Amino acid sequence: MDETTYDILLFVNGIKERIAKAHGSQCGFCTPGFVMSMYTLLRNNPQPTEEDIEDACEGNLCRCTGFRPILDGFKTFSKSYCCKKELLESERQAQENDLDCKLYKLSDLMDYDPSQDLIFPPELLVLKDKPAESLQINGNNITWFRPSSLDELLLLKREYPKAKLVIGNTEVGIETKFKDISYPIITSPSEILDLNTEKHTNEGIEIGGCVSLSKMNKILSDAIEKLPEYKTRTFTAIVEMLRWFASRHVRNVGSIVGNIMTASPISDLNPLFLASKSKVYIQSAGNEKKVVTMDESFFTGYRRTRLDDDEVVISILIPFTAENEYVLGFKQARRRSDDISIVNAGMRVIIEKSSKQSTHIVKDCTLSFGGMAPTTVIARRASSSLIGREWNKDLTELIIPLLNEDIPLSFSTPGGMVEYRKALACSFFFKFYLTVTSRLLPPEDLAAAEIPTSYLSATSVFKKDPTRSIQVFEKPDPNQPDNDALRRPMVHTSALKQATGEAVYCDDMPKFENELFAGLVLSQRAHAIIESVDYKDALSMPGVHSHVTADDIKGFNSFGVIQPDDEELFATKEVTCIGQMIGVILADTKESAIKAAKAVRVVYKDLTAILTIEEAIQANSFYPFDNNIQVEDIEQEIEKSDRVLEGDIRIGGQEHFYLEPQSCLALPKLESGEMEIFAPIQGPSLLQESACRVLGVPLNKVVCRVKRLGGGFGGKESRTLLVGIATSVSAQKSKRPVRCVLDRDIDMSTTGTRHPYLFNYKIGFSTSGVINALHLRMYANCGNSLDLSPAVMQRSVLTCSSCYRIPHFEISSYLCKTNIPSNTAFRGFGSPQGVFAMETILSEIAVDCGITQLQVREINLFQDGDITHYDDVVEESRAQLVLNEVIRRSDFHRRQIDIESYNRENRWMKRGISVIPLGYPIGYPIKFMNQGAALVMIYTDGSILLNHGGVEMGQGLHTKMTQICSHILEVPAEKIHMIETNTSNVPNSVQTAASMTTDLSGGAVVNACEKLRDRIKPYQEANPKGKWEDWIRAAYFDRVNLSANGFYSVPGLVPDSKGNKGKTYLYRTFGAAVSEVEIDTLTGDFHPLRTDIVMDIGKSLNPAVDIGQIEGGFIQGMGLFTLEEHGFSSSGYLLTRGAGTYKIPSSNDIPNEFYVYLLPNVPNKRAVYSSKGIGEPPLVLGLSVLFAIKDAITAARQDAGVGNAFRLDSPATCERIRMACNDHITASFHEALQLPICDNKAQSRLSLTNNNRRDVLRE
């Protein structure tokens, strides 16, 4: 650590040090955001609890780590956590003997001293108590007012009645950036005292319109603590809803009235305000004052209220509740925290005892819903129909048809999920009824009300316990020298720089004096002829320099990974997806370039667009692909089996959601056509080669440089070429540096995703569940170009069997050519889709045979000597070993019994558990890609510069290479530095992918370092008491070459002279996971309670890095299989194009208990220092969560008296979970989303009806 970095760490008082030393920074792009969230918490609460720390982080996203190490590092600020951690680690250490469970030591962390924190500038604090001054800021297209008094605000409203009022800018910022809405006048009343008040009255609490949601939460929470419970039931409902309202970051700036006046139909608070009959105090520019009760007339249309343009909401009165009045709020979103609602509700009822004192009568009722109409609505008929009725279970049946009449949803309703949304509305009322009744009646009277105690699970409020975790790994050799870094949990070499914000990413590079910014001109049609393109208006805009089209290309206007002419760089005659590049606008600033790009006029002639797999099948739209596996007489083999099943399986796409967007900086040189390209790409040589093809120059004229990636996951393997080549062509034409950085929405809508798949299967097996023969058809939605789809499909074909033996296995595969952006590589590269299909088939075999899910997997595990369907011999299989170990460590069988007991006692909350084993082949099935190179240079001061062909994208590759170098040369890791990946230092490198780069680059580093070690050895022997620096200088003066290139090629992949035919994959990484989940059967909400993972990764080079990959991969896999849903409109427009609409797991979604165990004493002779590839396999183990959900659904269906065979596609979203839990509510809706598994030996046909058009949202 250099002195500057250490000073910065001291300056921030250890916050950044802790996230780094706890291994919570991988790619590092998200790290400063987490650091600032933690800093804010500590400035306000120097002694936080574990819960405080987890709450503070829930608004930050990370795609790499799985969140566990981030939370673990920050929780060291909690004294109680540190005590528990030391106790837990000590107990586990005593159990594990020679294994270790400490990835870092608490004693190595600096003590926290709040007095040393960086504080808010005192010179600005003195302004806090001064009266606010009026402010006016005039921009080019906007004027911003900040009035200091209510009178001034009303005057501005009179002058500018259409002006937008903003407090936190949480909604207007989105509208202006992503919806291109322009507001020429914006007024911010945030500093007006009259709008920041709090007043307690006899009627309730009146809160000023500019009060933030966080402050309102505190006001109401304080009232709940001080006042009688019955008076604060509305407050309690609001506070509970605010737990899941956006994130703390948003709640800190968003205001209560801002939320009301946005008039969003899915506002979480407005249903509660309507249900509770809250009142708003309004004042007009004419100084007219009035009080309006929020009722069904308040919202007059989509994003509209009954207020006139010159009126302002001064405050809102939230009323107290009466003793016999009950108010509750409900919300269901795709992700529990920091997500917008699918449906939400506010419900209020006043109940009186009848004169007979034995029944309760509804005196008043309001049922309000969001997400069911263009506005927040009150179900008037349902609400009024309840008044005067007895409060009993019959109401839950009565309410279903009434709600359907009040809030009908047509098939074409925006947002889809019609049946699910209807079911949610009814489920919310059912929960409301049970909750109110449980509070209304003493426990002993519930049975008389026909409410079994098992029903009370529907009334529980979700509360996540703080995360617990243990990581167990093998200790390094006790005889290993202290300065030898190999096999130690060494901190990521860039972690400290990433934590302090010093780490440089592509867009952090300083701006060049004459730099231009590139804005992409993108197609707005899924499939169309380009009739004309007019750049005239765009070129006349201020700041615009020029434009770039196919006419400016000196080489070829095409590129591709597998086929060089796979796709056009700039579309010339035809566009084949929305988001395809047509040209580039070059301007002085990013804003000017983007604005001008949108001004380019393109005239299209629309053609028929194919969007889904079903449409591609119907139109016979496929790319050529013949890498199938055929078995003679497969149908006969299947039919002669004891039992036969057929069915369909679907898995959707997945957005990479790397936090650093696609970007590039191209720097043209003034001679010989030379150029430097800086880009975050996994294959710098691939960009070099592709750019040169388009630029029309040889490879030796272009250098591609990569410092680090802010996440990649396969999304920066080939699709970065789009931005990289376009930027390079722009630089070549303009002869000026050109930078291009995509906004998140453009990135997501142009660069593709993981391939969605559809599977058709027919399988034959014995009565005991042993597989005999399988015919599997695979359809992948590839998009508008081939890209890497053949390789992805090949990986699916070869690895779908995972660790299972299938004696007769025929695979037919199809690459569907569609009009969506080209899908591409993603962590796992086709394996997750194929393994999901296999595990689903096994699950159905178990149901059909009446055996357990574990039994069907154990009896089909392959053994050493078995032959795979691609003719590799299985060797050193540890599938049974990891399976046995995870079952033992997770206490699987006892927990199964506990879960069965829990499910008997709880009707509406169910738990499930699942165990999934995995055998994951490592490597490239293409011979030439199994090579790596390195260059190691020793300088005369003894410092070492390490170069290799791999790219650091958070996976700790450079860290492991440093450790290998340290081990061989016997020097401390601090002496070794890795500047960047550079095609001029290590040429012709293969892409960093396939969990293989440690093997390839590591082998090359070993080769280079051993050469240097051998050259230095004579000088060590001549001067055994000397130091490293002495030996280096002696060698230098003796004219010894102190640089060495290394090379490594994977052995055993080709036939040899002994008759060995070679292997497709050299070895497998084995793993197994047990996951337990809890689902709410009435909403589809779920949460993982515990996950245990056991991995065979050989002998780990760095346990901290490897465990980080395991945890991060698992959570990303859990997102793929349960949460992340990709959607297009029927015109081919991507609907999920940002964090607001596409949800990856958050820190609130990880298991409460998260345990990782690295299998000891399992060296791997086929890779560098006995290690194994680990980047991709853990992702597939996320399947354990999906099948645990399926197990819980099965328990719910058993209670409902329906069959155990049902279809659960991936992702297992809350919608799919709810609609699979058949009950009296879902039975009311005729069109079910879940399709039954076909009966034994029944025929299954691929449905190609028009109804599949709605599946666009699933692709």
PDB file of N, CA, C and O in Angstrom, residues 138-171:
ATOM      1  N   ASN A 138     -30.654  30.241 -14.455  1.00  0.00           N
ATOM      2  CA  ASN A 138     -31.079  30.223 -15.846  1.00  0.00           C
ATOM      3  C   ASN A 138     -30.120  29.367 -16.674  1.00  0.00           C
ATOM      4  O   ASN A 138     -28.914  29.610 -16.696  1.00  0.00           O
ATOM      5  N   GLY A 139     -30.669  28.345 -17.317  1.00  0.00           N
ATOM      6  CA  GLY A 139     -29.884  27.503 -18.200  1.00  0.00           C
ATOM      7  C   GLY A 139     -30.269  27.741 -19.645  1.00  0.00           C
ATOM      8  O   GLY A 139     -31.053  28.649 -19.958  1.00  0.00           O
ATOM      9  N   ASN A 140     -29.715  26.919 -20.534  1.00  0.00           N
ATOM     10  CA  ASN A 140     -30.014  27.084 -21.960  1.00  0.00           C
ATOM     11  C   ASN A 140     -31.485  26.812 -22.262  1.00  0.00           C
ATOM     12  O   ASN A 140     -32.116  27.529 -23.038  1.00  0.00           O
ATOM     13  N   ASN A 141     -32.016  25.760 -21.644  1.00  0.00           N
ATOM     14  CA  ASN A 141     -33.386  25.366 -21.952  1.00  0.00           C
ATOM     15  C   ASN A 141     -34.264  25.262 -20.716  1.00  0.00           C
ATOM     16  O   ASN A 141     -35.360  24.724 -20.792  1.00  0.00           O
ATOM     17  N   ILE A 142     -33.769  25.761 -19.609  1.00  0.00           N
ATOM     18  CA  ILE A 142     -34.513  25.589 -18.367  1.00  0.00           C
ATOM     19  C   ILE A 142     -34.203  26.730 -17.406  1.00  0.00           C
ATOM     20  O   ILE A 142     -33.093  27.266 -17.395  1.00  0.00           O
ATOM     21  N   THR A 143     -35.212  27.095 -16.626  1.00  0.00           N
ATOM     22  CA  THR A 143     -35.036  28.060 -15.537  1.00  0.00           C
ATOM     23  C   THR A 143     -35.476  27.396 -14.245  1.00  0.00           C
ATOM     24  O   THR A 143     -36.549  26.802 -14.173  1.00  0.00           O
ATOM     25  N   TRP A 144     -34.611  27.491 -13.254  1.00  0.00           N
ATOM     26  CA  TRP A 144     -34.849  26.831 -11.955  1.00  0.00           C
ATOM     27  C   TRP A 144     -35.085  27.907 -10.899  1.00  0.00           C
ATOM     28  O   TRP A 144     -34.253  28.772 -10.686  1.00  0.00           O
ATOM     29  N   PHE A 145     -36.241  27.826 -10.244  1.00  0.00           N
ATOM     30  CA  PHE A 145     -36.562  28.754  -9.157  1.00  0.00           C
ATOM     31  C   PHE A 145     -36.540  27.999  -7.828  1.00  0.00           C
ATOM     32  O   PHE A 145     -37.043  26.870  -7.738  1.00  0.00           O
ATOM     33  N   ARG A 146     -35.995  28.667  -6.818  1.00  0.00           N
ATOM     34  CA  ARG A 146     -36.126  28.158  -5.462  1.00  0.00           C
ATOM     35  C   ARG A 146     -36.658  29.286  -4.585  1.00  0.00           C
ATOM     36  O   ARG A 146     -35.889  30.100  -4.068  1.00  0.00           O
ATOM     37  N   PRO A 147     -37.979  29.387  -4.439  1.00  0.00           N
ATOM     38  CA  PRO A 147     -38.568  30.452  -3.627  1.00  0.00           C
ATOM     39  C   PRO A 147     -38.268  30.222  -2.147  1.00  0.00           C
ATOM     40  O   PRO A 147     -38.054  29.082  -1.711  1.00  0.00           O
ATOM     41  N   SER A 148     -38.274  31.300  -1.379  1.00  0.00           N
ATOM     42  CA  SER A 148     -37.952  31.201   0.047  1.00  0.00           C
ATOM     43  C   SER A 148     -39.181  31.351   0.934  1.00  0.00           C
ATOM     44  O   SER A 148     -39.081  31.243   2.149  1.00  0.00           O
ATOM     45  N   SER A 149     -40.327  31.636   0.345  1.00  0.00           N
ATOM     46  CA  SER A 149     -41.543  31.792   1.142  1.00  0.00           C
ATOM     47  C   SER A 149     -42.740  31.241   0.372  1.00  0.00           C
ATOM     48  O   SER A 149     -42.685  31.087  -0.861  1.00  0.00           O
ATOM     49  N   LEU A 150     -43.791  30.975   1.096  1.00  0.00           N
ATOM     50  CA  LEU A 150     -45.010  30.477   0.468  1.00  0.00           C
ATOM     51  C   LEU A 150     -45.604  31.516  -0.470  1.00  0.00           C
ATOM     52  O   LEU A 150     -46.085  31.177  -1.559  1.00  0.00           O
ATOM     53  N   ASP A 151     -45.562  32.784  -0.062  1.00  0.00           N
ATOM     54  CA  ASP A 151     -46.093  33.849  -0.915  1.00  0.00           C
ATOM     55  C   ASP A 151     -45.345  33.900  -2.245  1.00  0.00           C
ATOM     56  O   ASP A 151     -45.955  34.065  -3.315  1.00  0.00           O
ATOM     57  N   GLU A 152     -44.031  33.746  -2.185  1.00  0.00           N
ATOM     58  CA  GLU A 152     -43.238  33.777  -3.417  1.00  0.00           C
ATOM     59  C   GLU A 152     -43.573  32.581  -4.301  1.00  0.00           C
ATOM     60  O   GLU A 152     -43.664  32.697  -5.521  1.00  0.00           O
ATOM     61  N   LEU A 153     -43.787  31.436  -3.683  1.00  0.00           N
ATOM     62  CA  LEU A 153     -44.161  30.238  -4.437  1.00  0.00           C
ATOM     63  C   LEU A 153     -45.493  30.452  -5.153  1.00  0.00           C
ATOM     64  O   LEU A 153     -45.644  30.104  -6.332  1.00  0.00           O
ATOM     65  N   LEU A 154     -46.453  31.044  -4.456  1.00  0.00           N
ATOM     66  CA  LEU A 154     -47.770  31.255  -5.060  1.00  0.00           C
ATOM     67  C   LEU A 154     -47.697  32.274  -6.191  1.00  0.00           C
ATOM     68  O   LEU A 154     -48.407  32.152  -7.198  1.00  0.00           O
ATOM     69  N   LEU A 155     -46.818  33.264  -6.050  1.00  0.00           N
ATOM     70  CA  LEU A 155     -46.626  34.226  -7.141  1.00  0.00           C
ATOM     71  C   LEU A 155     -46.035  33.537  -8.370  1.00  0.00           C
ATOM     72  O   LEU A 155     -46.446  33.809  -9.513  1.00  0.00           O
ATOM     73  N   LEU A 156     -45.073  32.652  -8.142  1.00  0.00           N
ATOM     74  CA  LEU A 156     -44.493  31.909  -9.257  1.00  0.00           C
ATOM     75  C   LEU A 156     -45.530  30.997  -9.903  1.00  0.00           C
ATOM     76  O   LEU A 156     -45.551  30.835 -11.124  1.00  0.00           O
ATOM     77  N   LYS A 157     -46.405  30.435  -9.087  1.00  0.00           N
ATOM     78  CA  LYS A 157     -47.457  29.580  -9.615  1.00  0.00           C
ATOM     79  C   LYS A 157     -48.430  30.377 -10.479  1.00  0.00           C
ATOM     80  O   LYS A 157     -48.964  29.870 -11.473  1.00  0.00           O
ATOM     81  N   ARG A 158     -48.675  31.625 -10.063  1.00  0.00           N
ATOM     82  CA  ARG A 158     -49.560  32.471 -10.869  1.00  0.00           C
ATOM     83  C   ARG A 158     -48.906  32.801 -12.205  1.00  0.00           C
ATOM     84  O   ARG A 158     -49.544  32.783 -13.251  1.00  0.00           O
ATOM     85  N   GLU A 159     -47.612  33.074 -12.166  1.00  0.00           N
ATOM     86  CA  GLU A 159     -46.905  33.452 -13.388  1.00  0.00           C
ATOM     87  C   GLU A 159     -46.624  32.245 -14.280  1.00  0.00           C
ATOM     88  O   GLU A 159     -46.692  32.340 -15.497  1.00  0.00           O
ATOM     89  N   TYR A 160     -46.314  31.124 -13.644  1.00  0.00           N
ATOM     90  CA  TYR A 160     -45.994  29.903 -14.397  1.00  0.00           C
ATOM     91  C   TYR A 160     -46.861  28.757 -13.890  1.00  0.00           C
ATOM     92  O   TYR A 160     -46.383  27.860 -13.178  1.00  0.00           O
ATOM     93  N   PRO A 161     -48.138  28.740 -14.230  1.00  0.00           N
ATOM     94  CA  PRO A 161     -49.032  27.709 -13.666  1.00  0.00           C
ATOM     95  C   PRO A 161     -48.665  26.286 -14.092  1.00  0.00           C
ATOM     96  O   PRO A 161     -49.000  25.330 -13.397  1.00  0.00           O
ATOM     97  N   LYS A 162     -47.985  26.138 -15.226  1.00  0.00           N
ATOM     98  CA  LYS A 162     -47.621  24.804 -15.706  1.00  0.00           C
ATOM     99  C   LYS A 162     -46.245  24.362 -15.204  1.00  0.00           C
ATOM    100  O   LYS A 162     -45.790  23.262 -15.535  1.00  0.00           O
ATOM    101  N   ALA A 163     -45.601  25.208 -14.406  1.00  0.00           N
ATOM    102  CA  ALA A 163     -44.262  24.864 -13.917  1.00  0.00           C
ATOM    103  C   ALA A 163     -44.314  23.613 -13.049  1.00  0.00           C
ATOM    104  O   ALA A 163     -45.250  23.397 -12.287  1.00  0.00           O
ATOM    105  N   LYS A 164     -43.276  22.813 -13.163  1.00  0.00           N
ATOM    106  CA  LYS A 164     -43.187  21.578 -12.388  1.00  0.00           C
ATOM    107  C   LYS A 164     -42.573  21.875 -11.031  1.00  0.00           C
ATOM    108  O   LYS A 164     -41.538  22.537 -10.932  1.00  0.00           O
ATOM    109  N   LEU A 165     -43.220  21.381  -9.975  1.00  0.00           N
ATOM    110  CA  LEU A 165     -42.681  21.505  -8.631  1.00  0.00           C
ATOM    111  C   LEU A 165     -41.908  20.237  -8.291  1.00  0.00           C
ATOM    112  O   LEU A 165     -42.415  19.129  -8.486  1.00  0.00           O
ATOM    113  N   VAL A 166     -40.690  20.400  -7.792  1.00  0.00           N
ATOM    114  CA  VAL A 166     -39.872  19.251  -7.425  1.00  0.00           C
ATOM    115  C   VAL A 166     -39.277  19.461  -6.034  1.00  0.00           C
ATOM    116  O   VAL A 166     -39.000  20.586  -5.626  1.00  0.00           O
ATOM    117  N   ILE A 167     -39.108  18.367  -5.329  1.00  0.00           N
ATOM    118  CA  ILE A 167     -38.418  18.389  -4.039  1.00  0.00           C
ATOM    119  C   ILE A 167     -37.135  17.559  -4.162  1.00  0.00           C
ATOM    120  O   ILE A 167     -36.042  18.078  -4.194  1.00  0.00           O
ATOM    121  N   GLY A 168     -37.299  16.261  -4.295  1.00  0.00           N
ATOM    122  CA  GLY A 168     -36.130  15.389  -4.422  1.00  0.00           C
ATOM    123  C   GLY A 168     -35.744  15.095  -5.853  1.00  0.00           C
ATOM    124  O   GLY A 168     -34.705  14.488  -6.108  1.00  0.00           O
ATOM    125  N   ASN A 169     -36.588  15.486  -6.801  1.00  0.00           N
ATOM    126  CA  ASN A 169     -36.338  15.248  -8.225  1.00  0.00           C
ATOM    127  C   ASN A 169     -36.285  13.759  -8.559  1.00  0.00           C
ATOM    128  O   ASN A 169     -35.693  13.350  -9.555  1.00  0.00           O
ATOM    129  N   THR A 170     -36.919  12.939  -7.722  1.00  0.00           N
ATOM    130  CA  THR A 170     -36.860  11.493  -7.931  1.00  0.00           C
ATOM    131  C   THR A 170     -37.721  11.034  -9.094  1.00  0.00           C
ATOM    132  O   THR A 170     -37.507   9.948  -9.632  1.00  0.00           O
ATOM    133  N   GLU A 171     -38.706  11.830  -9.486  1.00  0.00           N
ATOM    134  CA  GLU A 171     -39.567  11.454 -10.611  1.00  0.00           C
ATOM    135  C   GLU A 171     -39.244  12.273 -11.851  1.00  0.00           C
ATOM    136  O   GLU A 171     -39.093  11.728 -12.942  1.00  0.00           O
TER     137      GLU A 171
END
